[in-house]
Amino acid sequence: MLFTSILLSACTLSSPFGTQCLSDQNCGCANCCISHRCAMLGPNVTNEDAGVDAGTPSWRVTTYLDVDAGLAAPTGLAIDSADNLYISDTNNNCIRKVTAAGVLSTVVCGLNGPSGLAVAPNGDLYIADTGNHCVKVVRAGSSTAAVFSGTCSTNAMACADFPTPMFGFPSGLALGGTTLLVTDLTHNGVRWVSTADGLGGTLAGKGPGTVGHSDGSCSFGTTCGSQSPVTFNGPFAITAADDTTFFIADSRNCALRKLTASPGCSVLTVGPRDCPSLIPEQNMSQLLYPTGVAVARDWASSGVVYATDRGNHRVAAIDGEGRLTNVAGNGAKGYADGVGLDAAFDDPDGIVVDSRGRLFVADSANHRIRMVVRAP
């Protein structure tokens, strides 16, 4: 079924958004009854635009790790080649691991608000020790975290040149071959560090205080600053599609950015851009402060990228044509398992995809890990 656009000027939004419904008439202006729940679509937006049309595949959300696991505001996630799941247990200042068989353990403690994670093919685990403004590494077979890059001081927020780098709230990590990319929140940029010798610099970003949203060329500069015209505003997470293609959740620009490192270097926005001006419950057709990003297992052929849309409390997908669709979550914060719009999240953060195509989501404010799979 396809619904036509409804203009705000034609009626008043009393909005029973998120409530149960039997038909569109129960939902009021600019709302549609989707999977028996009122979904607000906003002005001039169709049901199809919002990614909840009849052709959208159904996804089922279940709870993978409940509150009994003792997680406290989990954020970053990573998964290795054996489908072991790594979790930044942020408010507990530690990293947790869940084996493919479901065994939970603690990898390392004593961090300071860790977030982004990346696992190398050899098993080395890289950690954004965000509150300490540095990147650490747990080598394969080790149980301790060593400083990999940065000075690991709570006061080290200046942007310093390599080989003695300084970060300001490093957040997201992604590996491309022997290069580790780091999103730096304070400096609104993407930094790079060689895992071979620790040298690096800045690819793109204009430094602290910059805002805005500009695409363009980038380069593997060897200083803290960047001559690139590219700007970010709160680049929160980054993931590798392959060794030269990366996607960035540019949170405060409400955008998904694609960084192509070779040939050449460039940053391009994919899908909706810029933060919407409407109230959050009307923004299901746009991203609202995305904080996590992961690529589909068939990304090379489908081009599909998943994002945790934190402001809309949902998981969304952007295809190779830049079209945004809803995966799960109905726009209202809460906690509920279920299919599509019947599911609810509260500030979802990190997201990863395992070898079976299952999505794992750090449901941060619910202190849980959720699993999202195709509904039968």
Tab-separated table of C-alpha atoms in Angstrom:
chain	number	residue	atom	x	y	z
A	1	MET	CA	0.000	0.000	0.000
A	2	LEU	CA	1.197	3.517	-0.755
A	3	PHE	CA	0.041	6.645	1.044
A	4	THR	CA	0.118	10.104	-0.461
A	5	SER	CA	1.849	13.050	1.132
A	6	ILE	CA	-0.061	15.163	3.663
A	7	LEU	CA	0.705	18.835	4.144
A	8	LEU	CA	0.989	20.276	7.627
A	9	SER	CA	-1.075	23.275	6.566
A	10	ALA	CA	-4.055	21.002	5.939
A	11	CYS	CA	-4.515	19.867	9.518
A	12	THR	CA	-3.209	19.861	13.076
A	13	LEU	CA	-0.705	17.363	14.434
A	14	SER	CA	-2.233	16.104	17.662
A	15	SER	CA	-0.012	13.041	17.043
A	16	PRO	CA	-0.862	9.689	18.539
A	17	PHE	CA	2.605	8.702	17.238
A	18	GLY	CA	3.754	5.320	18.525
A	19	THR	CA	0.355	4.214	19.866
A	20	GLN	CA	-1.475	1.091	18.769
A	21	CYS	CA	-3.843	1.423	15.800
A	22	LEU	CA	-6.231	-0.478	13.585
A	23	SER	CA	-6.239	1.816	10.554
A	24	ASP	CA	-4.867	5.140	9.301
A	25	GLN	CA	-7.964	6.906	10.584
A	26	ASN	CA	-6.897	6.096	14.159
A	27	CYS	CA	-3.584	7.875	13.680
A	28	GLY	CA	-4.536	11.374	12.579
A	29	CYS	CA	-2.870	13.783	10.215
A	30	ALA	CA	0.567	12.908	8.788
A	31	ASN	CA	0.456	9.518	10.474
A	32	CYS	CA	-0.046	6.054	9.054
A	33	CYS	CA	-0.939	2.774	10.707
A	34	ILE	CA	2.104	0.626	9.987
A	35	SER	CA	2.312	-2.856	11.519
A	36	HIS	CA	-0.468	-1.787	13.935
A	37	ARG	CA	1.370	1.231	15.327
A	38	CYS	CA	0.974	4.904	14.410
A	39	ALA	CA	4.053	6.091	12.512
A	40	MET	CA	4.521	9.848	12.086
A	41	LEU	CA	5.769	10.737	8.637
A	42	GLY	CA	5.955	14.515	8.800
A	43	PRO	CA	5.061	17.080	6.131
A	44	ASN	CA	5.379	16.187	2.465
A	45	VAL	CA	6.756	12.760	3.335
A	46	THR	CA	5.193	9.546	2.116
A	47	ASN	CA	5.084	6.201	3.774
A	48	GLU	CA	7.445	5.006	1.065
A	49	ASP	CA	9.940	7.796	1.833
A	50	ALA	CA	10.022	6.747	5.466
A	51	GLY	CA	11.140	3.270	4.553
A	52	VAL	CA	8.116	1.533	6.019
A	53	ASP	CA	6.239	0.663	2.832
A	54	ALA	CA	4.869	-2.789	2.163
A	55	GLY	CA	7.968	-3.788	0.220
A	56	THR	CA	10.384	-3.220	3.092
A	57	PRO	CA	11.827	-6.491	4.480
A	58	SER	CA	10.828	-7.301	8.055
A	59	TRP	CA	13.432	-7.517	10.809
A	60	ARG	CA	12.934	-9.082	14.222
A	61	VAL	CA	14.586	-7.628	17.334
A	62	THR	CA	15.438	-9.821	20.315
A	63	THR	CA	17.538	-9.227	23.421
A	64	TYR	CA	20.965	-10.848	23.161
A	65	LEU	CA	22.442	-9.670	26.481
A	66	ASP	CA	19.981	-8.584	29.160
A	67	VAL	CA	20.588	-6.344	32.169
A	68	ASP	CA	21.748	-9.418	34.089
A	69	ALA	CA	24.998	-9.173	32.115
A	70	GLY	CA	25.780	-6.043	34.135
A	71	LEU	CA	26.523	-3.759	31.191
A	72	ALA	CA	26.455	-0.018	31.847
A	73	ALA	CA	25.749	2.175	28.805
A	74	PRO	CA	27.516	0.002	26.202
A	75	THR	CA	28.664	1.850	23.096
A	76	GLY	CA	31.227	0.514	20.620
A	77	LEU	CA	31.010	-2.998	19.190
A	78	ALA	CA	33.355	-5.114	17.095
A	79	ILE	CA	33.301	-8.668	15.822
A	80	ASP	CA	36.161	-10.920	14.762
A	81	SER	CA	36.449	-13.609	12.101
A	82	ALA	CA	35.182	-16.259	14.549
A	83	ASP	CA	32.072	-14.180	15.371
A	84	ASN	CA	33.294	-13.314	18.857
A	85	LEU	CA	31.581	-10.077	19.877
A	86	TYR	CA	33.535	-7.334	21.679
A	87	ILE	CA	31.676	-4.673	23.663
A	88	SER	CA	32.807	-1.340	25.057
A	89	ASP	CA	31.151	-1.467	28.477
A	90	THR	CA	31.538	2.264	28.668
A	91	ASN	CA	30.325	3.241	32.114
A	92	ASN	CA	32.039	0.199	33.638
A	93	ASN	CA	35.301	1.305	31.969
A	94	CYS	CA	36.030	-2.115	30.545
A	95	ILE	CA	35.801	-4.281	27.419
A	96	ARG	CA	33.655	-7.414	27.413
A	97	LYS	CA	33.699	-10.387	25.053
A	98	VAL	CA	30.939	-12.800	24.076
A	99	THR	CA	32.081	-15.908	22.232
A	100	ALA	CA	30.084	-17.353	19.365
A	101	ALA	CA	28.942	-19.975	21.886
A	102	GLY	CA	27.546	-17.227	24.138
A	103	VAL	CA	30.207	-17.212	26.881
A	104	LEU	CA	30.644	-13.744	28.416
A	105	SER	CA	33.980	-12.601	29.866
A	106	THR	CA	35.908	-9.413	30.612
A	107	VAL	CA	38.859	-8.654	28.333
A	108	VAL	CA	40.360	-5.659	30.117
A	109	CYS	CA	39.381	-3.094	32.772
A	110	GLY	CA	40.749	0.215	34.027
A	111	LEU	CA	39.859	2.270	30.971
A	112	ASN	CA	38.079	5.638	30.941
A	113	GLY	CA	34.793	5.624	29.046
A	114	PRO	CA	35.919	3.451	26.107
A	115	SER	CA	33.931	3.571	22.888
A	116	GLY	CA	35.116	2.503	19.417
A	117	LEU	CA	36.697	-0.909	18.824
A	118	ALA	CA	38.476	-2.592	15.924
A	119	VAL	CA	39.814	-6.148	15.627
A	120	ALA	CA	42.763	-6.910	13.372
A	121	PRO	CA	42.924	-10.188	11.408
A	122	ASN	CA	45.667	-11.409	13.774
A	123	GLY	CA	43.409	-10.884	16.802
A	124	ASP	CA	44.839	-7.598	18.096
A	125	LEU	CA	42.054	-5.495	19.623
A	126	TYR	CA	42.265	-1.701	19.272
A	127	ILE	CA	40.313	0.409	21.772
A	128	ALA	CA	39.346	4.088	21.715
A	129	ASP	CA	40.029	4.958	25.366
A	130	THR	CA	37.897	8.031	24.868
A	131	GLY	CA	38.097	9.652	28.298
A	132	ASN	CA	41.869	9.271	28.309
A	133	HIS	CA	42.162	10.753	24.790
A	134	CYS	CA	44.209	7.902	23.352
A	135	VAL	CA	44.063	4.577	21.547
A	136	LYS	CA	45.116	1.367	23.293
A	137	VAL	CA	45.699	-2.142	22.037
A	138	VAL	CA	45.280	-5.577	23.561
A	139	ARG	CA	47.595	-7.853	21.630
A	140	ALA	CA	46.359	-11.312	20.689
A	141	GLY	CA	46.870	-13.637	23.631
A	142	SER	CA	47.379	-10.767	26.100
A	143	SER	CA	45.110	-9.642	28.927
A	144	THR	CA	46.493	-6.126	29.291
A	145	ALA	CA	45.958	-2.949	27.299
A	146	ALA	CA	49.008	-1.034	26.126
A	147	VAL	CA	49.135	2.497	24.745
A	148	PHE	CA	49.128	2.393	20.955
A	149	SER	CA	48.743	6.061	20.041
A	150	GLY	CA	48.295	9.241	22.050
A	151	THR	CA	49.487	10.266	25.499
A	152	CYS	CA	46.641	8.737	27.563
A	153	SER	CA	46.095	11.723	29.807
A	154	THR	CA	42.731	13.121	30.834
A	155	ASN	CA	44.113	16.566	29.965
A	156	ALA	CA	45.541	15.616	26.561
A	157	MET	CA	43.023	17.255	24.258
A	158	ALA	CA	45.333	19.309	22.069
A	159	CYS	CA	45.865	18.268	18.474
A	160	ALA	CA	49.568	17.422	18.312
A	161	ASP	CA	51.645	16.249	15.381
A	162	PHE	CA	52.868	12.696	15.064
A	163	PRO	CA	55.001	10.827	16.110
A	164	THR	CA	53.794	12.079	19.510
A	165	PRO	CA	50.102	12.480	18.738
A	166	MET	CA	47.394	13.857	20.975
A	167	PHE	CA	43.704	13.204	20.464
A	168	GLY	CA	40.595	14.856	21.842
A	169	PHE	CA	37.943	12.276	22.689
A	170	PRO	CA	38.782	9.647	20.042
A	171	SER	CA	35.549	7.804	19.373
A	172	GLY	CA	35.401	5.509	16.346
A	173	LEU	CA	38.006	3.075	15.024
A	174	ALA	CA	38.314	1.185	11.740
A	175	LEU	CA	41.118	-0.830	10.185
A	176	GLY	CA	42.010	-0.726	6.519
A	177	GLY	CA	44.973	-3.033	5.980
A	178	THR	CA	47.764	-1.726	8.205
A	179	THR	CA	46.118	1.682	8.690
A	180	LEU	CA	43.916	2.503	11.672
A	181	LEU	CA	41.453	5.358	11.159
A	182	VAL	CA	40.297	7.276	14.235
A	183	THR	CA	37.404	9.724	14.490
A	184	ASP	CA	38.413	12.608	16.754
A	185	LEU	CA	35.413	14.356	18.300
A	186	THR	CA	37.157	17.413	19.708
A	187	HIS	CA	38.897	18.158	16.432
A	188	ASN	CA	35.997	17.159	14.171
A	189	GLY	CA	38.241	15.067	11.997
A	190	VAL	CA	39.440	11.673	10.883
A	191	ARG	CA	43.011	10.800	11.871
A	192	TRP	CA	45.148	7.929	10.618
A	193	VAL	CA	47.832	5.853	12.306
A	194	SER	CA	50.029	3.155	10.811
A	195	THR	CA	49.847	-0.076	12.808
A	196	ALA	CA	53.328	-0.890	11.517
A	197	ASP	CA	55.258	2.083	12.915
A	198	GLY	CA	52.755	4.297	14.785
A	199	LEU	CA	53.251	7.255	12.439
A	200	GLY	CA	50.256	9.077	11.010
A	201	GLY	CA	48.417	12.353	10.667
A	202	THR	CA	45.043	13.728	9.607
A	203	LEU	CA	42.954	12.825	6.562
A	204	ALA	CA	40.216	15.423	6.850
A	205	GLY	CA	38.546	17.808	9.264
A	206	LYS	CA	39.067	21.435	10.222
A	207	GLY	CA	39.758	21.185	13.922
A	208	PRO	CA	37.996	22.178	17.153
A	209	GLY	CA	35.092	24.557	16.918
A	210	THR	CA	34.375	23.884	13.263
A	211	VAL	CA	30.889	22.961	12.197
A	212	GLY	CA	29.243	22.511	8.867
A	213	HIS	CA	29.089	19.893	6.216
A	214	SER	CA	31.399	19.943	3.219
A	215	ASP	CA	32.463	17.093	0.956
A	216	GLY	CA	35.616	17.040	-1.113
A	217	SER	CA	39.114	15.675	-1.348
A	218	CYS	CA	41.269	14.493	1.526
A	219	SER	CA	44.829	13.278	1.944
A	220	PHE	CA	47.024	11.278	4.282
A	221	GLY	CA	48.661	14.346	5.764
A	222	THR	CA	51.486	13.861	8.247
A	223	THR	CA	50.550	16.713	10.549
A	224	CYS	CA	47.680	17.356	12.921
A	225	GLY	CA	46.016	19.891	10.652
A	226	SER	CA	44.423	19.200	7.297
A	227	GLN	CA	44.296	21.190	4.075
A	228	SER	CA	41.240	19.250	2.982
A	229	PRO	CA	38.011	21.216	2.405
A	230	VAL	CA	36.060	18.422	4.125
A	231	THR	CA	34.310	19.324	7.375
A	232	PHE	CA	32.659	17.145	10.011
A	233	ASN	CA	30.627	17.938	13.087
A	234	GLY	CA	30.894	15.227	15.711
A	235	PRO	CA	32.154	12.255	13.655
A	236	PHE	CA	31.204	9.544	16.115
A	237	ALA	CA	31.783	6.169	14.492
A	238	ILE	CA	33.581	4.719	11.494
A	239	THR	CA	33.561	1.300	9.859
A	240	ALA	CA	35.509	-0.324	7.041
A	241	ALA	CA	33.673	-1.750	4.042
A	242	ASP	CA	37.024	-2.871	2.629
A	243	ASP	CA	40.627	-1.749	2.961
A	244	THR	CA	40.007	1.536	1.123
A	245	THR	CA	36.317	2.322	1.713
A	246	PHE	CA	34.956	3.597	5.028
A	247	PHE	CA	31.634	4.944	6.297
A	248	ILE	CA	31.386	7.575	9.041
A	249	ALA	CA	28.443	8.440	11.279
A	250	ASP	CA	28.749	12.238	11.253
A	251	SER	CA	26.512	12.660	14.263
A	252	ARG	CA	25.882	16.384	14.630
A	253	ASN	CA	25.529	16.760	10.861
A	254	CYS	CA	22.892	13.991	10.948
A	255	ALA	CA	24.634	12.427	7.980
A	256	LEU	CA	26.385	9.327	6.734
A	257	ARG	CA	29.690	10.034	4.995
A	258	LYS	CA	31.673	7.756	2.695
A	259	LEU	CA	35.467	8.058	2.755
A	260	THR	CA	37.304	6.538	-0.190
A	261	ALA	CA	41.013	6.333	0.573
A	262	SER	CA	42.235	4.994	-2.773
A	263	PRO	CA	42.554	5.755	-5.622
A	264	GLY	CA	42.870	9.314	-4.459
A	265	CYS	CA	41.118	10.340	-1.248
A	266	SER	CA	37.641	11.811	-1.019
A	267	VAL	CA	34.647	12.203	1.287
A	268	LEU	CA	31.076	12.085	-0.022
A	269	THR	CA	27.740	12.280	1.796
A	270	VAL	CA	25.368	9.381	1.089
A	271	GLY	CA	21.665	9.503	1.833
A	272	PRO	CA	19.916	12.356	3.681
A	273	ARG	CA	22.077	15.255	4.782
A	274	ASP	CA	21.903	17.845	7.569
A	275	CYS	CA	19.841	17.743	10.723
A	276	PRO	CA	16.100	18.130	10.186
A	277	SER	CA	14.351	21.184	11.547
A	278	LEU	CA	11.251	19.329	12.724
A	279	ILE	CA	10.702	17.857	16.151
A	280	PRO	CA	12.387	14.450	16.606
A	281	GLU	CA	9.243	12.335	16.349
A	282	GLN	CA	8.651	13.656	12.835
A	283	ASN	CA	12.043	12.715	11.436
A	284	MET	CA	11.743	9.093	10.401
A	285	SER	CA	12.613	10.086	6.843
A	286	GLN	CA	15.995	11.468	7.950
A	287	LEU	CA	18.817	10.529	10.260
A	288	LEU	CA	18.852	12.239	13.638
A	289	TYR	CA	22.272	12.066	15.344
A	290	PRO	CA	23.578	8.725	14.034
A	291	THR	CA	26.207	7.210	16.341
A	292	GLY	CA	26.924	3.776	14.867
A	293	VAL	CA	27.546	2.402	11.399
A	294	ALA	CA	28.086	-1.060	9.887
A	295	VAL	CA	28.120	-2.468	6.381
A	296	ALA	CA	25.977	-5.366	5.201
A	297	ARG	CA	27.776	-8.625	4.511
A	298	ASP	CA	26.783	-8.295	0.848
A	299	TRP	CA	27.856	-4.647	0.713
A	300	ALA	CA	30.005	-5.153	-2.406
A	301	SER	CA	26.875	-6.056	-4.393
A	302	SER	CA	24.062	-4.342	-2.461
A	303	GLY	CA	25.764	-1.177	-1.203
A	304	VAL	CA	23.683	-1.394	1.995
A	305	VAL	CA	24.964	0.327	5.126
A	306	TYR	CA	23.260	0.185	8.544
A	307	ALA	CA	23.216	3.058	11.028
A	308	THR	CA	22.020	3.427	14.582
A	309	ASP	CA	19.798	6.494	14.369
A	310	ARG	CA	20.118	7.574	17.985
A	311	GLY	CA	17.754	10.542	17.906
A	312	ASN	CA	15.044	8.401	16.337
A	313	HIS	CA	15.818	5.409	18.599
A	314	ARG	CA	16.017	2.981	15.719
A	315	VAL	CA	18.199	1.099	13.265
A	316	ALA	CA	18.079	2.391	9.699
A	317	ALA	CA	19.551	1.273	6.381
A	318	ILE	CA	20.909	3.290	3.478
A	319	ASP	CA	21.260	1.513	0.141
A	320	GLY	CA	23.707	2.105	-2.676
A	321	GLU	CA	21.386	4.724	-4.175
A	322	GLY	CA	21.284	6.719	-0.926
A	323	ARG	CA	17.713	5.686	-0.039
A	324	LEU	CA	16.946	5.526	3.674
A	325	THR	CA	14.702	2.763	5.039
A	326	ASN	CA	13.624	1.745	8.505
A	327	VAL	CA	14.932	-1.562	9.880
A	328	ALA	CA	13.600	-1.595	13.441
A	329	GLY	CA	12.355	0.878	16.023
A	330	ASN	CA	9.411	3.256	15.855
A	331	GLY	CA	10.959	6.619	16.700
A	332	ALA	CA	10.016	6.601	20.377
A	333	LYS	CA	12.483	5.615	23.089
A	334	GLY	CA	11.639	2.490	25.025
A	335	TYR	CA	12.441	-1.188	25.357
A	336	ALA	CA	10.526	-3.818	23.433
A	337	ASP	CA	11.425	-6.824	21.337
A	338	GLY	CA	9.405	-7.404	18.201
A	339	VAL	CA	9.286	-6.959	14.435
A	340	GLY	CA	10.007	-3.620	12.775
A	341	LEU	CA	8.011	-0.780	14.299
A	342	ASP	CA	6.918	-2.942	17.226
A	343	ALA	CA	10.502	-2.969	18.529
A	344	ALA	CA	11.882	-0.152	20.667
A	345	PHE	CA	15.371	1.084	21.568
A	346	ASP	CA	16.679	3.799	23.859
A	347	ASP	CA	19.713	5.663	22.479
A	348	PRO	CA	21.123	2.840	20.332
A	349	ASP	CA	24.834	3.247	19.719
A	350	GLY	CA	27.342	0.777	18.241
A	351	ILE	CA	26.328	-1.732	15.567
A	352	VAL	CA	28.098	-4.662	13.877
A	353	VAL	CA	27.172	-7.457	11.489
A	354	ASP	CA	28.317	-11.060	11.969
A	355	SER	CA	29.116	-13.675	9.320
A	356	ARG	CA	25.469	-14.775	9.228
A	357	GLY	CA	24.189	-11.277	8.530
A	358	ARG	CA	22.801	-10.761	12.038
A	359	LEU	CA	22.961	-7.211	13.399
A	360	PHE	CA	24.101	-6.597	16.971
A	361	VAL	CA	23.199	-3.245	18.524
A	362	ALA	CA	24.479	-1.627	21.716
A	363	ASP	CA	21.179	-0.410	23.173
A	364	SER	CA	23.000	2.064	25.368
A	365	ALA	CA	20.362	3.598	27.649
A	366	ASN	CA	18.707	0.194	28.076
A	367	HIS	CA	22.085	-1.330	29.089
A	368	ARG	CA	21.530	-4.256	26.760
A	369	ILE	CA	22.804	-5.779	23.549
A	370	ARG	CA	20.048	-6.425	21.010
A	371	MET	CA	20.112	-8.758	18.020
A	372	VAL	CA	18.298	-7.910	14.772
A	373	VAL	CA	17.625	-10.632	12.208
A	374	ARG	CA	15.439	-11.040	9.155
A	375	ALA	CA	11.977	-12.057	10.267
A	376	PRO	CA	10.835	-15.429	8.879
